[in-house]
Amino acid sequence: MLSRVAERVYWFSRYLERVESIARLIQVYTSLLSDLPKDTGISWHNLVLASGSHAEFERRFQVKDEKRVVRFLLEDQSNTSSLAFSLKMVRENIRTSRDTLPPESWELINEFQIFVSENIQQGINRRNRHEFLEQVIRTCQGINGLIADTMRRDGAWHFLRLGKNLERADMSLRTIEAGASMSAEFAAADMPEAAEVVWSSVLHTLDAMTPYKRTMRVAVSGEDAAAFLLEDALFPRSVACCVRQMQESLDMLPDGVEVKKTLAKIAKPLGGKIDYVDLQKLLVFIDSMELHFRSLHSAVDQAWFQPR
Amino acid sequence: MKRSKDSSIGIDWSAYPADQFFDEMITPKGNARRASREVVRHFSGLSREELEQRRIAAERTVRDMGVSFTVYSDGENIDRVWPFDLIPRVIDAEEWQRTAEGLKQRVRALNMFINDVYHEQQIFADGVVPSYLIKDSKNFRPECVGITPPEGVWAHICGCDLVRDSDGKFYVLEDNLRVPSGVAYMLENREVSKRVLPEFFESNSILPVDNYPSMLWQTLASVSPQKRRQPVIVILTPGVYNSAYFEHAFLAQQLGVELVEGADLVVDDDDIVYMKTIDGLERIDVIYRRIDDMFLDPEVFHEDSILGVAGLMRAWKSGNVAIVNAPGAGVADDKVVYAYVPQMIEYYLKEKAILPNVKTWLCDVPEHLEYVLENIEQLVVKPANESGGYGMMVGPHASKKDHEAFRKLVTENPRNYIAQPTLQLSTTPVITGIGEAEPRHLDLRPFVLQGKELQVTTGGLTRVALKKGSLVVNSSQGGGSKDTWIVQREKD
């Protein structure tokens, strides 16, 4: 498989995952804000933080109200983490590598982009937002399902899997980070009941509520939720599970010694050694994990995408 | 023009003006031509609403299928949706069979000509074609002299443009032997009409077109220098900004081969072409290139080309890789050379040309030039080497200023211009409004493949002018397209 195609397939998968993540994030956040007491001081700006694009947002905007934030995350083409931009990159990457993916995926992506460009206003206003975002999430799941069901498990498949899981793990980390930092604020403000609402929404964002309850068999708490999302080996959006899937794919690809080393570093602390009680320590830990994932991407890029 | 008020009738053929030009579907008396009878009947049977629904469905399908072409405008590349007209263009299967024979004959002779040009140049020595054609040709490549590509074939993939004149007969308008495009749209058009007009396919005997990818694969595989069961074939594209990128990606997928850019390939000191994969370097046997000669290899042609691959010509000359079409094949893609194709057919094949050329005046023949200058208002003047309809002038549609400008151009550079009569191009119905169809001019681009064997597409790509009275069918200049149905006539 061509190095260039490997790179495009990898980014296709990352951006597709990002589209779904943004939709989930806004979806859950909209409902979180309705559930929290008005005086919590939690604003729409936390959503920008969770999406990882706050630097760009702050450079451009003073006002941090709902409309501006949602527009920025949904339709802003100059925000490389926005839904519209990510979807454009999904199409751009499949357009240049459509010979390697199942033929129907091209048509689905086209329909998807037309749907989003025609309906994105529905996502801006609260009244139809839920329906619009639900449709976006379902379409992503449909495309993932099509690919999972029809694609040969060749090199391209493993690059898809690498990209998806790297993006996923990164998103899970940022969601946990957002939850932990909000909890820390509530603890300081003596509002422990708000923390439970926040962690529920963290679990919902990652579609983890039911699996969490069935696995952990406890009520929702910050410590247990964070532990589940970081260390459960079997839940697809937990960091440990993403890491395991990446390891499996790495074993199927040629070379990549440096990538394997970096991934091993990430995997090491995920074996019951994390302090969940001290929120500040947890935040520092998550921060270091995010940096490791960034090095992981560089290692992948060096190993396979740079023509030798 | 009178219009039907009855909304139960889709297209009212009695209101359709078929008597101005040769119409391919409707006779001047308003009856359906024999091969089109079923199609015309079907369209009459659809109500206005149904017809409009089908039209919208077709538009939607084209968009969902992502069928597009890229135009360059105001310094920007814009991806446009492929314009598709719902009513198919119908050609009688028996007529097509003869036409296909004519196309094969033509391409066979053209390939013999190119091979002759790069070897003995016997045809010049025998005085059949003047040798100055080659000396002054922009597309003659001295680097190719003495090379014999596999099977002696240079132009493996040709797009020959056909038009019908007022007599209803097919004429060859030009031969595209460099990197002809459009075949993906031919295949996609069929896909669209199968989806939106499914019942038409039940009652008509419409010959399929979808064997093209396997025809193409066979052609490419048959010229592989290494005779192995699974030759490594790639399509070389200039990249996503090329107007035909959609087609490059589409064909790569249909053929199951890699779509590569210049930077993905490398030629080593062993004169072998490799592609850069995640496993290292992999040897390539056949390159179906969709970039022009001059960008192929910076070692030999434009040295600043970043689209090509350094050393590609070395590898090709050593016989380690096949390039399709071969470098230098464009020497026969020249409107002056075109004028001599009937003579070539007689010379190389000892046969009469089955398909006639359009009458052509060569501006560097003094008597011809004189005629062209005197009659420029009635003529179509074309540069010898351009494609895509650029740089030409249609006399009757042009201004006095243009006539003057072209008189000057042809006088200054006669070798570079030819003139042809303004043909009364045939028409076919195009949907122009709800329940309305009007005649529009059209042409046809069939594709001829030559490797070990010679094959022709079933029909080809029909391009149609969407503006009333316009003769320009190029999609880059506002043309549209239709599915082309080769229909076996019912016995009556």
Short mmCIF file of N, CA and C in Angstrom, two decimals, chain B residues 216-316:
data_model
loop_
_atom_site.label_atom_id
_atom_site.label_comp_id
_atom_site.label_asym_id
_atom_site.label_seq_id
_atom_site.Cartn_x
_atom_site.Cartn_y
_atom_site.Cartn_z
N LEU B 216 -10.37 -2.26 -20.20
CA LEU B 216 -9.22 -1.41 -19.96
C LEU B 216 -8.12 -2.18 -19.24
N TRP B 217 -8.52 -2.97 -18.24
CA TRP B 217 -7.53 -3.73 -17.48
C TRP B 217 -6.79 -4.69 -18.41
N GLN B 218 -7.56 -5.38 -19.28
CA GLN B 218 -6.92 -6.32 -20.22
C GLN B 218 -5.94 -5.61 -21.13
N THR B 219 -6.37 -4.44 -21.61
CA THR B 219 -5.49 -3.69 -22.51
C THR B 219 -4.19 -3.33 -21.79
N LEU B 220 -4.32 -2.82 -20.57
CA LEU B 220 -3.13 -2.41 -19.82
C LEU B 220 -2.24 -3.61 -19.51
N ALA B 221 -2.88 -4.70 -19.07
CA ALA B 221 -2.10 -5.90 -18.71
C ALA B 221 -1.39 -6.47 -19.94
N SER B 222 -2.03 -6.36 -21.11
CA SER B 222 -1.46 -6.99 -22.30
C SER B 222 -0.17 -6.32 -22.77
N VAL B 223 0.12 -5.11 -22.29
CA VAL B 223 1.36 -4.46 -22.72
C VAL B 223 2.42 -4.48 -21.61
N SER B 224 2.16 -5.22 -20.54
CA SER B 224 3.16 -5.30 -19.46
C SER B 224 4.45 -5.93 -19.96
N PRO B 225 5.59 -5.32 -19.68
CA PRO B 225 6.86 -5.90 -20.14
C PRO B 225 7.17 -7.23 -19.45
N GLN B 226 6.84 -7.32 -18.17
CA GLN B 226 7.03 -8.61 -17.50
C GLN B 226 5.77 -9.41 -17.69
N LYS B 227 5.89 -10.57 -18.31
CA LYS B 227 4.69 -11.35 -18.52
C LYS B 227 4.40 -12.11 -17.24
N ARG B 228 3.62 -11.51 -16.36
CA ARG B 228 3.22 -12.25 -15.18
C ARG B 228 1.72 -12.16 -15.02
N ARG B 229 1.17 -13.07 -14.23
CA ARG B 229 -0.28 -13.15 -14.14
C ARG B 229 -0.88 -11.91 -13.50
N GLN B 230 -0.15 -11.33 -12.56
CA GLN B 230 -0.70 -10.16 -11.87
C GLN B 230 0.24 -8.98 -12.02
N PRO B 231 0.24 -8.37 -13.22
CA PRO B 231 1.13 -7.23 -13.40
C PRO B 231 0.71 -6.09 -12.46
N VAL B 232 1.70 -5.30 -12.02
CA VAL B 232 1.38 -4.16 -11.16
C VAL B 232 1.09 -2.95 -12.05
N ILE B 233 -0.16 -2.52 -12.02
CA ILE B 233 -0.63 -1.42 -12.87
C ILE B 233 -0.96 -0.24 -11.96
N VAL B 234 -0.59 0.96 -12.39
CA VAL B 234 -0.99 2.14 -11.62
C VAL B 234 -1.57 3.19 -12.57
N ILE B 235 -2.39 4.08 -12.01
CA ILE B 235 -2.85 5.25 -12.77
C ILE B 235 -2.10 6.45 -12.20
N LEU B 236 -1.42 7.16 -13.08
CA LEU B 236 -0.62 8.32 -12.64
C LEU B 236 -1.43 9.59 -12.88
N THR B 237 -1.77 10.28 -11.80
CA THR B 237 -2.60 11.49 -11.91
C THR B 237 -1.77 12.71 -11.54
N PRO B 238 -2.08 13.87 -12.14
CA PRO B 238 -1.40 15.09 -11.71
C PRO B 238 -1.89 15.53 -10.33
N GLY B 239 -2.97 14.94 -9.84
CA GLY B 239 -3.42 15.28 -8.50
C GLY B 239 -4.81 15.87 -8.49
N VAL B 240 -5.21 16.22 -7.30
CA VAL B 240 -6.59 16.54 -7.02
C VAL B 240 -7.06 17.81 -7.73
N TYR B 241 -6.12 18.66 -8.17
CA TYR B 241 -6.52 19.91 -8.82
C TYR B 241 -6.77 19.76 -10.32
N ASN B 242 -6.48 18.57 -10.85
CA ASN B 242 -6.72 18.35 -12.27
C ASN B 242 -8.22 18.24 -12.54
N SER B 243 -8.64 18.76 -13.70
CA SER B 243 -10.07 18.79 -13.99
C SER B 243 -10.66 17.39 -14.10
N ALA B 244 -9.83 16.41 -14.41
CA ALA B 244 -10.34 15.04 -14.58
C ALA B 244 -10.03 14.15 -13.38
N TYR B 245 -9.70 14.76 -12.25
CA TYR B 245 -9.30 13.95 -11.09
C TYR B 245 -10.38 12.94 -10.70
N PHE B 246 -11.62 13.39 -10.79
CA PHE B 246 -12.73 12.48 -10.46
C PHE B 246 -12.60 11.18 -11.25
N GLU B 247 -12.31 11.34 -12.54
CA GLU B 247 -12.19 10.17 -13.41
C GLU B 247 -11.01 9.28 -13.02
N HIS B 248 -9.89 9.92 -12.68
CA HIS B 248 -8.70 9.14 -12.30
C HIS B 248 -9.01 8.26 -11.09
N ALA B 249 -9.65 8.88 -10.09
CA ALA B 249 -9.97 8.14 -8.86
C ALA B 249 -11.01 7.06 -9.16
N PHE B 250 -11.98 7.39 -9.98
CA PHE B 250 -13.04 6.45 -10.33
C PHE B 250 -12.45 5.22 -11.04
N LEU B 251 -11.59 5.47 -12.01
CA LEU B 251 -11.02 4.35 -12.76
C LEU B 251 -10.11 3.49 -11.89
N ALA B 252 -9.35 4.12 -11.00
CA ALA B 252 -8.48 3.35 -10.10
C ALA B 252 -9.34 2.39 -9.29
N GLN B 253 -10.47 2.90 -8.81
CA GLN B 253 -11.34 2.05 -8.01
C GLN B 253 -11.94 0.93 -8.86
N GLN B 254 -12.41 1.29 -10.05
CA GLN B 254 -13.03 0.30 -10.92
C GLN B 254 -12.05 -0.79 -11.36
N LEU B 255 -10.80 -0.41 -11.56
CA LEU B 255 -9.80 -1.37 -12.02
C LEU B 255 -9.14 -2.11 -10.86
N GLY B 256 -9.27 -1.55 -9.66
CA GLY B 256 -8.59 -2.14 -8.51
C GLY B 256 -7.09 -1.95 -8.59
N VAL B 257 -6.67 -0.78 -9.07
CA VAL B 257 -5.23 -0.49 -9.13
C VAL B 257 -4.93 0.76 -8.31
N GLU B 258 -3.65 0.97 -8.03
CA GLU B 258 -3.29 2.15 -7.23
C GLU B 258 -3.40 3.42 -8.05
N LEU B 259 -3.88 4.46 -7.41
CA LEU B 259 -3.86 5.80 -7.99
C LEU B 259 -2.63 6.50 -7.42
N VAL B 260 -1.68 6.83 -8.27
CA VAL B 260 -0.43 7.40 -7.75
C VAL B 260 -0.20 8.81 -8.29
N GLU B 261 0.59 9.57 -7.55
CA GLU B 261 1.08 10.86 -8.03
C GLU B 261 2.58 10.71 -8.25
N GLY B 262 3.16 11.66 -9.00
CA GLY B 262 4.58 11.58 -9.30
C GLY B 262 5.44 11.29 -8.08
N ALA B 263 5.13 11.96 -6.96
CA ALA B 263 5.95 11.82 -5.76
C ALA B 263 5.89 10.43 -5.15
N ASP B 264 4.91 9.63 -5.58
CA ASP B 264 4.82 8.26 -5.04
C ASP B 264 5.73 7.29 -5.77
N LEU B 265 6.31 7.75 -6.89
CA LEU B 265 7.11 6.84 -7.72
C LEU B 265 8.58 7.26 -7.70
N VAL B 266 9.42 6.30 -7.97
CA VAL B 266 10.85 6.59 -8.04
C VAL B 266 11.49 5.63 -9.04
N VAL B 267 12.46 6.14 -9.81
CA VAL B 267 13.20 5.27 -10.73
C VAL B 267 14.62 5.16 -10.19
N ASP B 268 15.06 3.94 -9.99
CA ASP B 268 16.39 3.70 -9.43
C ASP B 268 17.44 3.63 -10.54
N ASP B 269 18.69 3.42 -10.15
CA ASP B 269 19.77 3.31 -11.14
C ASP B 269 19.57 2.11 -12.05
N ASP B 270 18.77 1.14 -11.60
CA ASP B 270 18.50 -0.04 -12.42
C ASP B 270 17.45 0.23 -13.50
N ASP B 271 17.03 1.50 -13.66
CA ASP B 271 16.03 1.88 -14.66
C ASP B 271 14.69 1.16 -14.48
N ILE B 272 14.37 0.87 -13.23
CA ILE B 272 13.09 0.24 -12.94
C ILE B 272 12.25 1.22 -12.13
N VAL B 273 10.94 1.25 -12.41
CA VAL B 273 10.06 2.18 -11.69
C VAL B 273 9.47 1.47 -10.46
N TYR B 274 9.56 2.15 -9.32
CA TYR B 274 9.01 1.60 -8.08
C TYR B 274 8.02 2.58 -7.49
N MET B 275 7.06 2.04 -6.71
CA MET B 275 6.23 2.95 -5.91
C MET B 275 6.58 2.79 -4.44
N LYS B 276 6.39 3.89 -3.71
CA LYS B 276 6.78 3.93 -2.30
C LYS B 276 5.62 3.45 -1.46
N THR B 277 5.78 2.27 -0.88
CA THR B 277 4.69 1.73 -0.07
C THR B 277 5.14 1.63 1.38
N ILE B 278 4.21 1.27 2.25
CA ILE B 278 4.56 1.13 3.66
C ILE B 278 5.50 -0.04 3.88
N ASP B 279 5.63 -0.93 2.91
CA ASP B 279 6.58 -2.04 3.02
C ASP B 279 7.90 -1.74 2.32
N GLY B 280 8.05 -0.52 1.80
CA GLY B 280 9.25 -0.22 1.03
C GLY B 280 8.88 -0.05 -0.44
N LEU B 281 9.84 -0.37 -1.35
CA LEU B 281 9.60 -0.13 -2.77
C LEU B 281 8.99 -1.34 -3.46
N GLU B 282 8.02 -1.08 -4.37
CA GLU B 282 7.41 -2.17 -5.12
C GLU B 282 7.50 -1.86 -6.61
N ARG B 283 7.91 -2.84 -7.39
CA ARG B 283 8.11 -2.64 -8.82
C ARG B 283 6.79 -2.46 -9.58
N ILE B 284 6.82 -1.54 -10.55
CA ILE B 284 5.63 -1.27 -11.35
C ILE B 284 5.85 -1.73 -12.79
N ASP B 285 4.80 -2.31 -13.39
CA ASP B 285 4.90 -2.79 -14.77
C ASP B 285 4.25 -1.85 -15.79
N VAL B 286 3.09 -1.33 -15.43
CA VAL B 286 2.35 -0.53 -16.41
C VAL B 286 1.87 0.76 -15.76
N ILE B 287 2.12 1.87 -16.43
CA ILE B 287 1.64 3.15 -15.93
C ILE B 287 0.60 3.71 -16.90
N TYR B 288 -0.64 3.79 -16.46
CA TYR B 288 -1.65 4.50 -17.25
C TYR B 288 -1.56 5.95 -16.80
N ARG B 289 -0.88 6.75 -17.63
CA ARG B 289 -0.60 8.10 -17.16
C ARG B 289 -1.68 9.05 -17.63
N ARG B 290 -2.07 9.95 -16.77
CA ARG B 290 -3.05 10.96 -17.14
C ARG B 290 -2.41 12.35 -17.06
N ILE B 291 -1.11 12.41 -17.32
CA ILE B 291 -0.44 13.70 -17.40
C ILE B 291 0.23 13.82 -18.76
N ASP B 292 0.40 15.02 -19.22
CA ASP B 292 0.95 15.26 -20.55
C ASP B 292 2.42 14.87 -20.63
N ASP B 293 2.84 14.51 -21.86
CA ASP B 293 4.24 14.16 -22.14
C ASP B 293 5.23 15.08 -21.43
N MET B 294 5.02 16.40 -21.61
CA MET B 294 6.03 17.35 -21.19
C MET B 294 6.24 17.38 -19.68
N PHE B 295 5.32 16.78 -18.93
CA PHE B 295 5.47 16.75 -17.48
C PHE B 295 5.90 15.38 -16.96
N LEU B 296 6.09 14.43 -17.88
CA LEU B 296 6.34 13.04 -17.46
C LEU B 296 7.64 12.87 -16.71
N ASP B 297 8.68 13.49 -17.22
CA ASP B 297 10.01 13.19 -16.68
C ASP B 297 10.89 14.43 -16.72
N PRO B 298 11.18 15.01 -15.55
CA PRO B 298 11.99 16.23 -15.52
C PRO B 298 13.42 16.02 -16.05
N GLU B 299 13.89 14.77 -16.13
CA GLU B 299 15.23 14.53 -16.69
C GLU B 299 15.24 14.82 -18.19
N VAL B 300 14.05 14.67 -18.83
CA VAL B 300 14.02 14.75 -20.28
C VAL B 300 13.20 15.94 -20.78
N PHE B 301 12.04 16.17 -20.14
CA PHE B 301 11.16 17.25 -20.61
C PHE B 301 11.27 18.44 -19.65
N HIS B 302 10.14 19.09 -19.33
CA HIS B 302 10.20 20.25 -18.43
C HIS B 302 10.95 19.89 -17.15
N GLU B 303 12.11 20.52 -16.94
CA GLU B 303 12.92 20.06 -15.80
C GLU B 303 12.34 20.48 -14.46
N ASP B 304 11.43 21.44 -14.47
CA ASP B 304 10.85 21.85 -13.20
C ASP B 304 9.50 21.17 -12.92
N SER B 305 9.17 20.15 -13.72
CA SER B 305 7.91 19.46 -13.48
C SER B 305 7.93 18.70 -12.17
N ILE B 306 6.94 18.97 -11.32
CA ILE B 306 6.87 18.21 -10.08
C ILE B 306 5.79 17.13 -10.18
N LEU B 307 5.13 17.07 -11.34
CA LEU B 307 4.07 16.09 -11.51
C LEU B 307 4.63 14.74 -11.93
N GLY B 308 5.78 14.78 -12.59
CA GLY B 308 6.30 13.56 -13.18
C GLY B 308 7.28 12.83 -12.26
N VAL B 309 8.07 11.95 -12.90
CA VAL B 309 9.00 11.11 -12.16
C VAL B 309 10.34 11.16 -12.88
N ALA B 310 11.40 11.56 -12.19
CA ALA B 310 12.71 11.63 -12.82
C ALA B 310 13.16 10.22 -13.20
N GLY B 311 13.53 10.04 -14.46
CA GLY B 311 14.04 8.75 -14.90
C GLY B 311 13.01 7.87 -15.58
N LEU B 312 11.77 8.36 -15.66
CA LEU B 312 10.70 7.55 -16.25
C LEU B 312 11.00 7.18 -17.70
N MET B 313 11.54 8.14 -18.46
CA MET B 313 11.84 7.87 -19.86
C MET B 313 12.94 6.82 -19.99
N ARG B 314 13.94 6.90 -19.10
CA ARG B 314 15.00 5.87 -19.10
C ARG B 314 14.37 4.49 -18.94
N ALA B 315 13.49 4.39 -17.95
CA ALA B 315 12.87 3.09 -17.64
C ALA B 315 12.04 2.61 -18.83
N TRP B 316 11.33 3.54 -19.47
CA TRP B 316 10.48 3.17 -20.60
C TRP B 316 11.32 2.74 -21.79
#
